[in-house]
Amino acid sequence: MHEFRQSMLELVTKTSTELPPDVRAAMGVAMGAEPREGRSGQALAIIAENIDAAAGCEGPICQDTGMPTFEIRAPAGVSFLELRQEIREAVAEATRRGKLRPNSVDSITGRNSGDNLGPGTPILHFDQWEREDIEVRLILKGGGCENTNAQYALPVELPHLGRADRSLDGVRKCVLHAVWNAQGKGCSPGAVGVCVGGDRTSGYQHAKEQLFRTLDDTNPDARLAALEDVIMFTVNSLGVGTMGFGGDVSLIGCKIGALNRLPASFFVSVAYDCWAFRRLGVLIDPATGRIREWLYRDPAKPVVPMVAAGERGFVKTGREVVLTAPIDEATIRSLQVGDLVLVSGRAYTGRDAVHAHLMKHAPPADVDLAGGVLYHCGPVVVKEGERWRVTAAGPTTSIREEPYQADIIRRCGVRAVIGKGGMGARTLEALKDAGAVYLNAIGGAAQFYARCVENVDGVSLLDFGTPEALWHLRLREFPAIVTMDAHGHSLHRRVETESGARLEGLATAPWSGA
Ligand code: SF4
């Protein structure tokens, strides 16, 4: 069983750090489709560098290493209890090694277990099969994209699309609506797993299971294959683009399954996964516990870099605006939506727990947010002797902080909020009043951004757990795009409105499968 645990540790490590070849290929196509100098092209250049950096250093591709979800099939006679125990040990060890972020939180108290173990974590699904190997497949799907999952009960009236009936065309409308609704919050371009039918529980589970199919496979059901093709053929005309910046690629895959349903129910469940689409698998020799074969990747073939030798990924143009914290109001008011900025100096991280805390308490004594940068980020941080080191530090989804952000900007004098996916009307109003901006960093680019952290100068509120603590980071040339400025403009609102209008054009798209 020791060997089996080692095999599971290797599976978790590779899944967290190495994107599978089919996803790399799809992202390569996306890079080819977006003009390099555009916002989406620049974002994809950062993503490409990030993917290569993660594989190179065996660091997490994204700091949100997600909910570890294992699908296990084993022959009769293999103890599921023992497999469960060994997988749990491997998950805890991977967390200690910084390959997984401590992500398991008590839902009542908010306490982080620290080792990714707890009721419901990790998720383990067991099944028996007639083959002699043990098959273990793993998907790591983060919170940003998980929060954009959607479930529809047909018939339903959908914004911009009209009525979605109980038909394949109704399913098509639901999928388009889910992708449009996700915008950049799920770190587009993403992929969707879809289930037609089932009940509310089995529908979501089967939708997620579709994500274990490779992006380039063909659905064995000809009707669903045709539906997948129609969606992939039309969805990119929505113009959501990378990170919701607007662009020509919004989705890299659509995989649809179906389950029988009750006559009274017709659910369409959509599991949205981000570009950091981490899933791998192994076949294990039950006699030795060793890996016999990898699924989704061929270790004999070298990993092809996303950024080809001799080329460079993200390249500075010289037109970037340099921001050094603390930042004065005049500098902030000179910025416009679309400007690319490079942020240096002190930034403080703050996620859900920090925002809730700051609503009731003053900032900790050693935290000065006046003129400061607040970074929506739950980094992976490891302690080396007396020092902390950030090993992954991409942005988290900002909209969760919408109920708090306006008050904190006004009360604490924050000049720049860095996050991803954009924020709402209250925050936009506060940015205008107080003279502050929202900067959209590239979601999932955890390795790229970890290299922009020069030092961890300190930490406050560590009892919230490492992802939720308030870290004092020293940044150097951290690139981000102004997507909400101090003049009341929001790129997110514009892209949502424009893509909504395009969605209307797809309501009656030619479709013979209805
Ligand atoms: S890439 Fe974005 S959505 Fe995906 S896990 Fe990372 S932060 Fe979450």
Coordinates of C-alpha atoms and ligand atoms in Angstrom, one line a residue:
M1 CA 0.0 0.0 0.0
H2 CA 3.0 2.3 0.5
E3 CA 3.6 2.2 -3.3
F4 CA 0.0 3.0 -4.0
R5 CA 0.2 6.1 -1.8
Q6 CA 3.3 7.2 -3.7
S7 CA 1.5 6.6 -7.0
M8 CA -1.4 8.8 -5.8
L9 CA 1.1 11.5 -4.6
E10 CA 2.6 11.5 -8.1
L11 CA -0.9 11.6 -9.7
V12 CA -1.9 14.6 -7.5
T13 CA 1.4 16.4 -8.2
K14 CA 1.3 15.9 -11.9
T15 CA -2.4 16.9 -12.1
S16 CA -1.7 20.1 -10.2
T17 CA 1.3 21.1 -12.2
E18 CA 1.1 19.8 -15.7
L19 CA -1.8 20.6 -18.1
P20 CA -2.8 17.6 -20.2
P21 CA -1.8 17.6 -23.9
D22 CA -5.3 18.0 -25.2
V23 CA -5.9 21.1 -23.1
R24 CA -2.5 22.5 -24.2
A25 CA -3.4 21.9 -27.8
A26 CA -6.7 23.7 -27.4
M27 CA -5.1 26.6 -25.7
G28 CA -2.5 26.7 -28.6
V29 CA -5.4 27.0 -31.0
A30 CA -6.9 29.8 -28.9
M31 CA -3.5 31.7 -28.9
G32 CA -3.4 31.4 -32.7
A33 CA -6.9 32.9 -33.0
E34 CA -6.4 36.0 -30.9
P35 CA -4.3 38.9 -32.1
R36 CA -1.2 39.0 -29.9
E37 CA -1.4 42.7 -29.2
G38 CA -5.0 42.6 -28.1
R39 CA -6.2 42.3 -24.5
S40 CA -7.1 38.6 -24.9
G41 CA -3.8 37.9 -26.8
Q42 CA -1.8 39.5 -24.0
A43 CA -3.7 37.5 -21.4
L44 CA -3.1 34.3 -23.4
A45 CA 0.6 35.1 -23.6
I46 CA 0.7 35.3 -19.8
I47 CA -1.2 32.1 -19.5
A48 CA 1.2 30.3 -21.9
E49 CA 4.2 31.4 -19.8
N50 CA 2.4 30.3 -16.7
I51 CA 1.7 26.8 -18.0
D52 CA 5.3 26.3 -19.0
A53 CA 6.6 27.7 -15.7
A54 CA 4.3 25.4 -13.7
A55 CA 5.5 22.3 -15.6
G56 CA 9.1 23.5 -15.3
C57 CA 9.2 23.9 -11.5
E58 CA 6.4 21.4 -10.6
G59 CA 4.5 24.2 -9.0
P60 CA 0.7 24.5 -9.1
I61 CA -0.6 25.9 -12.4
C62 CA -3.2 27.9 -10.4
Q63 CA -3.1 28.7 -6.7
D64 CA -6.7 27.4 -6.4
T65 CA -5.9 23.7 -6.6
G66 CA -9.7 23.1 -6.4
M67 CA -11.7 20.3 -4.9
P68 CA -9.8 17.1 -5.5
T69 CA -12.3 14.7 -7.1
F70 CA -11.2 11.1 -7.7
E71 CA -13.0 8.6 -9.8
I72 CA -11.8 5.1 -8.9
R73 CA -12.5 1.7 -10.6
A74 CA -11.1 -1.4 -9.1
P75 CA -11.5 -5.2 -9.6
A76 CA -13.4 -7.3 -7.0
G77 CA -11.4 -8.1 -4.0
V78 CA -9.6 -4.7 -3.7
S79 CA -10.5 -2.9 -0.5
F80 CA -12.1 0.4 -1.1
L81 CA -11.5 1.3 2.6
E82 CA -7.7 0.9 2.1
L83 CA -7.7 2.8 -1.1
R84 CA -9.6 5.6 0.5
Q85 CA -7.2 5.8 3.4
E86 CA -4.1 5.9 1.1
I87 CA -5.6 8.5 -1.2
R88 CA -6.4 10.7 1.8
E89 CA -2.8 10.3 3.1
A90 CA -1.4 11.2 -0.4
V91 CA -3.7 14.3 -0.5
A92 CA -2.4 15.5 2.9
E93 CA 1.2 14.9 1.8
A94 CA 0.7 16.8 -1.5
T95 CA -0.7 19.7 0.6
R96 CA 2.4 19.7 2.9
R97 CA 4.6 19.8 -0.2
G98 CA 2.7 22.9 -1.6
K99 CA 1.3 21.0 -4.6
L100 CA -2.2 21.6 -3.3
R101 CA -3.4 24.6 -1.4
P102 CA -5.1 23.9 1.9
N103 CA -8.6 24.3 0.5
S104 CA -10.9 22.4 2.9
V105 CA -12.9 24.7 5.2
D106 CA -15.4 23.9 7.9
S107 CA -18.6 25.3 6.5
I108 CA -19.9 26.4 9.9
T109 CA -16.8 27.9 11.6
G110 CA -14.8 28.7 8.5
R111 CA -11.7 26.9 10.0
N112 CA -9.3 25.5 7.4
S113 CA -8.3 21.9 8.2
G114 CA -4.9 22.7 6.7
D115 CA -4.5 19.4 5.0
N116 CA -7.3 19.2 2.5
L117 CA -9.1 16.6 4.6
G118 CA -12.5 16.9 6.1
P119 CA -16.1 15.8 5.7
G120 CA -16.6 15.7 1.9
T121 CA -13.0 16.4 1.1
P122 CA -11.5 15.0 -1.0
I123 CA -14.4 13.6 -3.1
L124 CA -14.0 9.9 -3.8
H125 CA -16.2 7.9 -6.1
F126 CA -15.7 4.2 -6.2
D127 CA -16.9 1.7 -8.7
Q128 CA -16.1 -2.0 -9.5
W129 CA -15.1 -3.2 -12.9
E130 CA -14.0 -6.4 -14.6
R131 CA -10.5 -5.4 -15.5
E132 CA -7.5 -6.3 -13.4
D133 CA -6.0 -2.8 -13.0
I134 CA -7.1 -0.1 -10.6
E135 CA -8.0 3.0 -12.5
V136 CA -7.8 6.4 -10.7
R137 CA -8.7 9.6 -12.5
L138 CA -8.5 13.0 -10.8
I139 CA -9.8 16.4 -11.6
L140 CA -8.9 19.6 -9.8
K141 CA -11.5 22.2 -10.4
G142 CA -11.3 25.5 -8.6
G143 CA -13.9 27.7 -6.9
G144 CA -14.0 30.4 -9.5
C145 CA -15.2 28.1 -12.3
E146 CA -17.2 25.9 -9.8
N147 CA -19.2 29.0 -8.9
T148 CA -20.2 29.5 -12.5
N149 CA -21.8 26.1 -12.9
A150 CA -25.5 26.3 -13.7
Q151 CA -28.5 24.1 -13.7
Y152 CA -31.7 24.8 -15.7
A153 CA -35.2 23.3 -15.3
L154 CA -36.8 23.3 -18.7
P155 CA -38.9 24.9 -20.1
V156 CA -37.3 28.2 -18.9
E157 CA -37.2 31.8 -20.2
L158 CA -33.6 32.9 -20.7
P159 CA -32.3 36.5 -21.0
H160 CA -31.5 37.3 -24.6
L161 CA -32.4 33.8 -25.8
G162 CA -36.1 33.5 -25.1
R163 CA -37.7 30.3 -24.2
A164 CA -35.6 27.1 -23.9
D165 CA -38.0 24.2 -24.6
R166 CA -37.6 20.6 -23.6
S167 CA -35.6 19.8 -26.7
L168 CA -32.0 19.7 -27.9
D169 CA -32.4 23.2 -29.1
G170 CA -33.4 24.1 -25.5
V171 CA -30.2 22.4 -24.3
R172 CA -28.2 24.4 -26.8
K173 CA -29.7 27.7 -25.4
C174 CA -28.9 26.7 -21.8
V175 CA -25.3 26.0 -22.7
L176 CA -24.9 29.3 -24.5
H177 CA -26.5 31.1 -21.6
A178 CA -24.2 29.5 -19.1
V179 CA -21.1 30.5 -21.1
W180 CA -22.3 34.0 -21.5
N181 CA -23.3 34.3 -17.9
A182 CA -19.9 33.1 -16.7
Q183 CA -18.1 35.9 -18.7
G184 CA -14.5 36.0 -17.3
K185 CA -15.4 34.9 -13.7
G186 CA -14.6 31.2 -14.5
C187 CA -11.3 32.2 -16.2
S188 CA -12.3 31.8 -19.8
P189 CA -11.7 30.3 -22.2
G190 CA -13.1 27.3 -20.5
A191 CA -14.7 24.0 -21.3
V192 CA -18.2 22.8 -20.3
G193 CA -19.4 19.4 -19.3
V194 CA -23.1 19.1 -19.7
C195 CA -25.7 16.6 -18.6
V196 CA -29.2 16.4 -20.2
G197 CA -31.6 14.9 -17.7
G198 CA -31.0 13.0 -14.5
D199 CA -32.1 14.6 -11.3
R200 CA -30.6 17.7 -9.7
T201 CA -27.9 15.6 -8.0
S202 CA -27.0 13.1 -10.7
G203 CA -27.2 15.8 -13.4
Y204 CA -24.4 17.8 -11.8
Q205 CA -22.3 14.8 -11.2
H206 CA -22.7 13.5 -14.8
A207 CA -22.0 16.9 -16.1
K208 CA -18.7 16.9 -14.2
E209 CA -17.9 13.4 -15.4
Q210 CA -18.0 14.7 -19.0
L211 CA -14.9 16.7 -18.2
F212 CA -13.0 13.4 -18.0
R213 CA -13.4 13.1 -21.8
T214 CA -10.6 14.5 -23.9
L215 CA -11.4 17.8 -25.7
D216 CA -10.7 16.2 -29.1
D217 CA -12.8 13.1 -28.8
T218 CA -16.1 12.4 -30.6
N219 CA -19.3 11.8 -28.7
P220 CA -20.5 8.2 -29.5
D221 CA -24.1 9.5 -29.5
A222 CA -24.5 11.1 -33.0
R223 CA -27.3 13.5 -31.7
L224 CA -25.1 14.8 -28.9
A225 CA -22.0 14.9 -31.2
A226 CA -24.0 17.2 -33.5
L227 CA -25.1 19.4 -30.6
E228 CA -21.5 19.7 -29.4
D229 CA -20.4 20.7 -32.9
V230 CA -23.1 23.3 -33.2
I231 CA -22.3 24.8 -29.9
M232 CA -18.5 24.9 -30.6
F233 CA -19.2 26.3 -34.0
T234 CA -21.2 29.3 -32.8
V235 CA -20.2 30.0 -29.2
N236 CA -17.0 31.9 -30.0
S237 CA -19.0 34.5 -31.9
L238 CA -20.2 35.6 -28.4
G239 CA -17.1 37.7 -28.0
V240 CA -16.5 37.0 -24.3
G241 CA -12.8 36.2 -24.9
T242 CA -10.0 35.4 -22.5
M243 CA -10.8 36.5 -19.0
G244 CA -14.0 38.2 -20.3
F245 CA -11.8 40.9 -22.0
G246 CA -13.7 40.5 -25.3
G247 CA -12.2 38.3 -28.1
D248 CA -12.7 35.5 -30.5
V249 CA -12.3 32.4 -28.2
S250 CA -14.7 31.9 -25.3
L251 CA -14.8 28.1 -25.1
I252 CA -12.3 25.4 -25.8
G253 CA -14.5 22.4 -25.4
C254 CA -18.1 21.2 -25.0
K255 CA -18.9 17.6 -23.9
I256 CA -22.5 16.5 -23.4
G257 CA -23.9 13.4 -21.8
A258 CA -27.5 12.3 -21.1
L259 CA -29.2 10.4 -18.3
N260 CA -32.8 9.3 -18.1
R261 CA -35.1 11.6 -16.2
L262 CA -38.5 11.7 -14.5
P263 CA -41.3 12.6 -17.0
A264 CA -42.0 15.7 -14.9
S265 CA -38.3 16.9 -14.9
F266 CA -36.0 18.1 -17.6
F267 CA -32.8 19.4 -16.1
V268 CA -29.8 20.7 -18.0
S269 CA -26.7 20.8 -15.8
V270 CA -23.6 22.6 -16.9
A271 CA -20.2 22.1 -15.2
Y272 CA -17.9 24.9 -16.3
D273 CA -14.1 24.4 -16.1
C274 CA -11.5 27.1 -16.6
W275 CA -8.6 27.1 -19.0
A276 CA -6.5 25.6 -16.1
F277 CA -8.3 22.4 -16.9
R278 CA -6.4 19.9 -14.7
R279 CA -7.2 16.3 -15.0
L280 CA -5.1 13.2 -15.3
G281 CA -5.4 9.5 -14.5
V282 CA -3.4 6.4 -14.0
L283 CA -3.8 2.6 -14.2
I284 CA -2.3 0.9 -11.2
D285 CA -0.9 -2.6 -10.9
P286 CA -2.9 -4.0 -7.9
A287 CA -0.1 -6.4 -6.9
T288 CA 2.6 -3.7 -6.5
G289 CA 0.6 -0.4 -6.2
R290 CA 2.8 1.1 -8.9
I291 CA 1.7 3.1 -11.9
R292 CA 1.4 0.9 -15.0
E293 CA 0.1 3.5 -17.4
W294 CA -0.8 7.2 -17.4
L295 CA -4.1 8.4 -18.9
Y296 CA -4.3 11.6 -20.8
R297 CA -0.5 12.0 -21.0
D298 CA 2.4 10.0 -22.4
P299 CA 5.4 10.4 -20.1
A300 CA 7.6 9.0 -22.9
K301 CA 6.8 12.1 -25.0
P302 CA 8.4 15.4 -23.8
V303 CA 6.0 18.1 -22.8
V304 CA 5.8 20.6 -25.7
P305 CA 6.2 24.1 -24.3
M306 CA 3.4 26.5 -25.0
V307 CA 5.9 29.3 -25.8
A308 CA 8.1 27.9 -28.5
A309 CA 11.9 28.2 -28.1
G310 CA 13.1 31.5 -29.5
E311 CA 9.7 33.1 -29.0
R312 CA 8.6 35.0 -25.9
G313 CA 5.3 34.9 -24.2
F314 CA 4.3 38.1 -22.5
V315 CA 6.4 41.0 -23.9
K316 CA 6.4 44.5 -22.5
T317 CA 5.7 47.1 -25.2
G318 CA 6.9 50.2 -23.3
R319 CA 3.4 51.6 -23.3
E320 CA 2.6 50.1 -19.9
V321 CA 1.8 52.5 -17.0
V322 CA 4.0 52.0 -14.0
L323 CA 2.2 52.1 -10.6
T324 CA 4.2 52.1 -7.4
A325 CA 2.3 51.8 -4.2
P326 CA 1.4 54.0 -2.3
I327 CA -0.3 55.6 -5.3
D328 CA -1.6 59.1 -5.5
E329 CA -5.1 60.0 -6.6
A330 CA -4.0 62.1 -9.7
T331 CA -2.2 59.0 -11.1
I332 CA -5.2 56.8 -10.6
R333 CA -7.6 59.3 -12.2
S334 CA -5.4 59.5 -15.2
L335 CA -6.0 55.8 -16.0
Q336 CA -8.5 54.6 -18.5
V337 CA -10.2 51.3 -19.0
G338 CA -7.9 49.2 -21.3
D339 CA -4.6 50.6 -19.9
L340 CA -2.0 47.9 -19.1
V341 CA -0.3 48.6 -15.8
L342 CA 2.7 47.2 -14.0
V343 CA 2.3 47.4 -10.2
S344 CA 5.3 47.5 -7.9
G345 CA 5.6 48.1 -4.2
R346 CA 3.5 46.9 -1.2
A347 CA 0.2 45.0 -1.9
Y348 CA -2.0 43.3 0.7
T349 CA -3.9 40.2 0.0
G350 CA -7.5 40.0 1.1
R351 CA -10.2 37.4 0.3
D352 CA -13.6 36.7 1.9
A353 CA -12.5 36.4 5.5
V354 CA -10.4 39.6 5.4
H355 CA -13.2 41.6 3.8
A356 CA -15.7 40.4 6.4
H357 CA -13.2 41.2 9.1
L358 CA -12.5 44.7 7.8
M359 CA -16.3 45.5 7.8
K360 CA -16.2 45.2 11.6
H361 CA -12.7 46.0 12.6
A362 CA -9.9 48.5 11.7
P363 CA -7.1 47.1 9.6
P364 CA -4.3 45.4 11.7
A365 CA -1.8 47.9 13.2
D366 CA 0.9 47.0 10.7
V367 CA -1.4 47.3 7.6
D368 CA -1.7 50.7 5.9
L369 CA -4.2 50.6 3.1
A370 CA -4.2 54.4 2.4
G371 CA -3.0 54.8 -1.2
G372 CA -2.6 51.0 -1.2
V373 CA -3.2 48.0 -3.3
L374 CA -5.6 45.3 -2.2
Y375 CA -5.1 42.0 -4.0
H376 CA -7.9 39.5 -4.1
C377 CA -5.7 36.5 -3.8
G378 CA -5.3 33.3 -1.7
P379 CA -1.7 32.4 -2.4
V380 CA 0.0 29.1 -1.8
V381 CA 2.7 30.0 0.8
V382 CA 5.3 27.8 2.3
K383 CA 7.5 28.4 5.3
E384 CA 11.2 28.0 4.8
G385 CA 12.9 28.4 8.2
E386 CA 11.7 31.8 9.5
R387 CA 10.7 33.1 6.0
W388 CA 7.6 32.7 4.0
R389 CA 7.8 32.1 0.3
V390 CA 4.9 32.4 -2.2
T391 CA 4.8 29.5 -4.6
A392 CA 1.5 30.4 -6.4
A393 CA -0.3 33.7 -6.4
G394 CA -2.9 34.3 -9.1
P395 CA -6.1 36.4 -8.5
T396 CA -9.3 35.0 -7.1
T397 CA -12.9 35.9 -8.3
S398 CA -13.6 39.5 -7.1
I399 CA -17.4 39.5 -7.3
R400 CA -17.6 37.7 -4.0
E401 CA -16.4 40.8 -2.3
E402 CA -19.0 43.1 -3.9
P403 CA -21.0 43.4 -0.7
Y404 CA -18.0 44.8 1.1
Q405 CA -15.7 46.4 -1.4
A406 CA -17.2 49.9 -1.7
D407 CA -17.2 50.5 2.0
I408 CA -13.6 49.3 2.4
I409 CA -12.4 51.5 -0.5
R410 CA -14.0 54.5 1.0
R411 CA -13.0 53.8 4.6
C412 CA -9.4 52.7 4.1
G413 CA -8.4 54.8 1.1
V414 CA -7.5 51.9 -1.1
R415 CA -6.4 53.1 -4.6
A416 CA -6.2 49.9 -6.5
V417 CA -8.0 46.6 -6.2
I418 CA -6.5 43.7 -8.1
G419 CA -8.7 40.6 -8.9
K420 CA -10.4 38.8 -11.7
G421 CA -13.8 38.8 -13.3
G422 CA -14.7 42.4 -12.4
M423 CA -17.0 43.8 -9.8
G424 CA -20.5 45.4 -9.6
A425 CA -22.2 48.7 -9.7
R426 CA -21.6 49.6 -6.0
T427 CA -17.8 49.1 -6.4
L428 CA -17.8 51.1 -9.6
E429 CA -19.5 54.0 -7.9
A430 CA -17.0 53.9 -5.0
L431 CA -14.0 53.8 -7.5
K432 CA -15.4 57.0 -9.0
D433 CA -16.1 58.7 -5.7
A434 CA -12.8 57.8 -4.0
G435 CA -10.4 57.9 -7.0
A436 CA -9.5 54.2 -7.3
V437 CA -9.3 51.5 -10.0
Y438 CA -10.0 47.9 -10.5
L439 CA -7.2 46.0 -12.1
N440 CA -7.9 42.6 -13.7
A441 CA -5.1 40.2 -13.4
I442 CA -5.0 37.0 -15.4
G443 CA -6.9 34.3 -13.5
G444 CA -5.0 31.1 -12.9
A445 CA -1.6 32.5 -13.8
A446 CA -0.3 31.6 -10.4
Q447 CA 3.3 30.8 -11.3
F448 CA 3.7 33.8 -13.5
Y449 CA 2.4 36.1 -10.7
A450 CA 4.4 34.3 -8.0
R451 CA 7.5 35.5 -9.9
C452 CA 6.2 39.0 -9.5
V453 CA 6.3 38.7 -5.7
E454 CA 9.7 39.9 -4.6
N455 CA 9.2 39.2 -1.0
V456 CA 6.7 38.4 1.7
D457 CA 7.2 41.3 4.1
G458 CA 4.7 40.0 6.7
V459 CA 1.4 38.5 7.4
S460 CA -1.7 39.4 9.5
L461 CA -4.7 37.4 10.5
L462 CA -2.9 34.1 9.9
D463 CA -5.5 32.3 12.1
F464 CA -7.8 32.6 9.1
G465 CA -5.6 30.0 7.4
T466 CA -3.0 30.6 4.7
P467 CA -5.3 31.3 1.7
E468 CA -7.5 33.7 3.7
A469 CA -4.7 35.5 5.7
L470 CA -3.7 39.1 5.0
W471 CA -0.3 38.8 3.4
H472 CA 2.0 41.8 3.0
L473 CA 3.6 41.3 -0.4
R474 CA 6.2 43.3 -2.2
L475 CA 5.4 43.3 -5.9
R476 CA 7.6 44.0 -8.9
E477 CA 6.1 44.8 -12.3
F478 CA 3.0 42.9 -11.7
P479 CA 1.0 43.2 -15.0
A480 CA -2.8 43.8 -15.0
I481 CA -5.4 45.6 -17.1
V482 CA -7.5 48.5 -15.9
T483 CA -11.0 47.1 -16.4
M484 CA -12.9 49.5 -14.1
D485 CA -11.7 53.1 -13.9
A486 CA -12.3 56.1 -11.8
H487 CA -14.5 57.7 -14.5
G488 CA -17.4 55.2 -14.1
H489 CA -16.3 52.9 -17.0
S490 CA -16.3 49.2 -16.8
L491 CA -15.0 46.8 -19.5
H492 CA -17.0 44.0 -17.8
R493 CA -20.2 45.8 -18.2
R494 CA -19.4 46.6 -21.8
V495 CA -18.4 43.1 -22.8
E496 CA -21.5 41.7 -21.0
T497 CA -23.8 44.1 -22.9
E498 CA -22.2 43.5 -26.3
S499 CA -22.0 39.7 -25.9
G500 CA -25.7 39.7 -24.7
A501 CA -26.7 41.4 -27.9
R502 CA -24.8 38.7 -29.9
L503 CA -26.5 36.1 -27.8
E504 CA -29.8 37.3 -29.2
G505 CA -28.5 36.6 -32.7
L506 CA -27.8 33.0 -31.7
A507 CA -31.4 32.5 -30.3
T508 CA -32.5 31.4 -33.8
A509 CA -29.3 30.1 -35.1
P510 CA -29.8 27.4 -37.8
W511 CA -30.1 24.1 -36.1
S512 CA -31.5 20.9 -37.5
G513 CA -31.4 18.9 -34.3
A514 CA -34.5 20.5 -32.6
Ligands
SF4_1 S1 -7.9 29.3 -13.3 FE1 -9.4 30.7 -12.4 S2 -11.3 29.5 -12.2 FE2 -9.6 28.1 -12.6 S3 -9.1 27.4 -10.6 FE3 -7.7 29.1 -11.1 S4 -8.7 30.9 -10.3 FE4 -10.2 29.3 -10.3

